Short mmCIF file of C-alpha atoms in Angstrom, two decimals:
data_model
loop_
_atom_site.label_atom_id
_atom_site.label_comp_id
_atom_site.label_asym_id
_atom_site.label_seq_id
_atom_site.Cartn_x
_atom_site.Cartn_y
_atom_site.Cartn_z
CA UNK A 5 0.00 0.00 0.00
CA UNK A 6 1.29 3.59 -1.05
CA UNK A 7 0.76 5.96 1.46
CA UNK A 8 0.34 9.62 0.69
CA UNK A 9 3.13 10.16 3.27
CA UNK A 10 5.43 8.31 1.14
CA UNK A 11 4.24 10.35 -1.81
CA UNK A 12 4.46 13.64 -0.05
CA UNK A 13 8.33 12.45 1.23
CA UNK A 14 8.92 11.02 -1.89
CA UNK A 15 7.98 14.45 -4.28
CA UNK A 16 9.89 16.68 -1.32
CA UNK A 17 13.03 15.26 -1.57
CA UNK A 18 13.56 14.80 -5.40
CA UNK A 19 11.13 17.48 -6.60
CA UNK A 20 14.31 19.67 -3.68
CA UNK A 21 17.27 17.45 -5.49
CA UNK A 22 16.08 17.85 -9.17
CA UNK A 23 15.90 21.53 -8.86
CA UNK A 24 19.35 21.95 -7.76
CA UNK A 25 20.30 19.26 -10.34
CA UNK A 26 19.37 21.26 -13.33
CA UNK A 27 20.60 24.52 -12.33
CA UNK A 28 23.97 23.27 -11.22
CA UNK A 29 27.21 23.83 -13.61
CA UNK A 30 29.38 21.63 -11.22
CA UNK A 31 30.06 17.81 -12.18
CA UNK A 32 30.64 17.16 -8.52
CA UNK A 33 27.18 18.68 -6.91
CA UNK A 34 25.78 17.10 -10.08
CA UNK A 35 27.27 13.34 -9.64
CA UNK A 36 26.46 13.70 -5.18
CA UNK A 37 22.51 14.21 -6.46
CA UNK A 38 22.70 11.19 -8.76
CA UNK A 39 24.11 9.45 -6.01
CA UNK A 40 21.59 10.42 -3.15
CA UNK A 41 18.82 9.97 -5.19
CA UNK A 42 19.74 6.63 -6.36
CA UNK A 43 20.66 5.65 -2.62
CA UNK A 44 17.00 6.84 -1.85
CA UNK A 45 15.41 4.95 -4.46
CA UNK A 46 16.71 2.09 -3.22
CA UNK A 47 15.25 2.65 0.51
CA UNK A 48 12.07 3.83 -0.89
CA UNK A 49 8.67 2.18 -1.38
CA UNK A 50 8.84 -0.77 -3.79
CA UNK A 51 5.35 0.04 -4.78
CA UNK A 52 6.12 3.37 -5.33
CA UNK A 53 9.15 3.21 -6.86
CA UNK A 54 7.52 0.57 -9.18
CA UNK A 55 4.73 2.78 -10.17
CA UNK A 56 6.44 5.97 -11.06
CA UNK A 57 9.39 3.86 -12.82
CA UNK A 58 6.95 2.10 -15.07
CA UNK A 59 9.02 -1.29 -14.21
CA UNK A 60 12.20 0.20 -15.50
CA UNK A 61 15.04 -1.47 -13.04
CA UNK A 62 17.61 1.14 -13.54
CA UNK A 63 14.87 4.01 -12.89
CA UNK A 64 17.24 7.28 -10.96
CA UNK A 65 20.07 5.00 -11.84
CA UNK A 66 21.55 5.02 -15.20
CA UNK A 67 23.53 8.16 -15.25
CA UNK A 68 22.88 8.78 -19.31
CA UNK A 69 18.90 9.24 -17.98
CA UNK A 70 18.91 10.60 -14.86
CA UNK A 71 17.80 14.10 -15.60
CA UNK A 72 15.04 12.35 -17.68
CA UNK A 73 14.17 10.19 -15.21
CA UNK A 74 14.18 12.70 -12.09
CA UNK A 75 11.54 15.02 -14.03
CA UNK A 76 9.34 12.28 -14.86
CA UNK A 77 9.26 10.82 -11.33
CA UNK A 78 8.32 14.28 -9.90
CA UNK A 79 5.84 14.49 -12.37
CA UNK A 80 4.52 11.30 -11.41
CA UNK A 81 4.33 12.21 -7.81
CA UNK A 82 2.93 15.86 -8.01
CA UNK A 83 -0.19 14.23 -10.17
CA UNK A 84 -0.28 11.77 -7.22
CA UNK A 85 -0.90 14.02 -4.74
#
């Protein structure tokens, strides 16, 4: 069961990360987001992490999609709430 807690946590943390994300110009801010945010998916909500990643397993992972991947999922979770 998704709880709207988990939602609400969930769209804080990496709707606060992705912002930051795409306005930094520095690698190494850049590559410590990737790496909190894939360290949080991994913690997360399996349900919720399933539904907003559509099944994909390296969903806030794979480095070549993670800005993609970052707006979608707060996309996902601001319709969700």
């Amino acid at each position: 069961m998704i709880t709207r807690d988990s939602i609400e946590t969930a769209y804080s943390f990496l709707h606060q990360k992705r912002n930051v994300y795409i306005h930094s110009s520095l690698d190494w801010q850049r590559d410590d987001i990737e790496y909190a945010i894939a360290s949080y998916a991994d913690d997360m909500s399996s349900e919720l992490l399933e539904l907003i990643s559509e099944g994909r397993a390296d969903f806030l992972k794979d480095h070549n999609r993670f800005c993609e991947d970052i707006t979608h999922a707060v996309e996902q979770l601001e319709q969700m709430l």
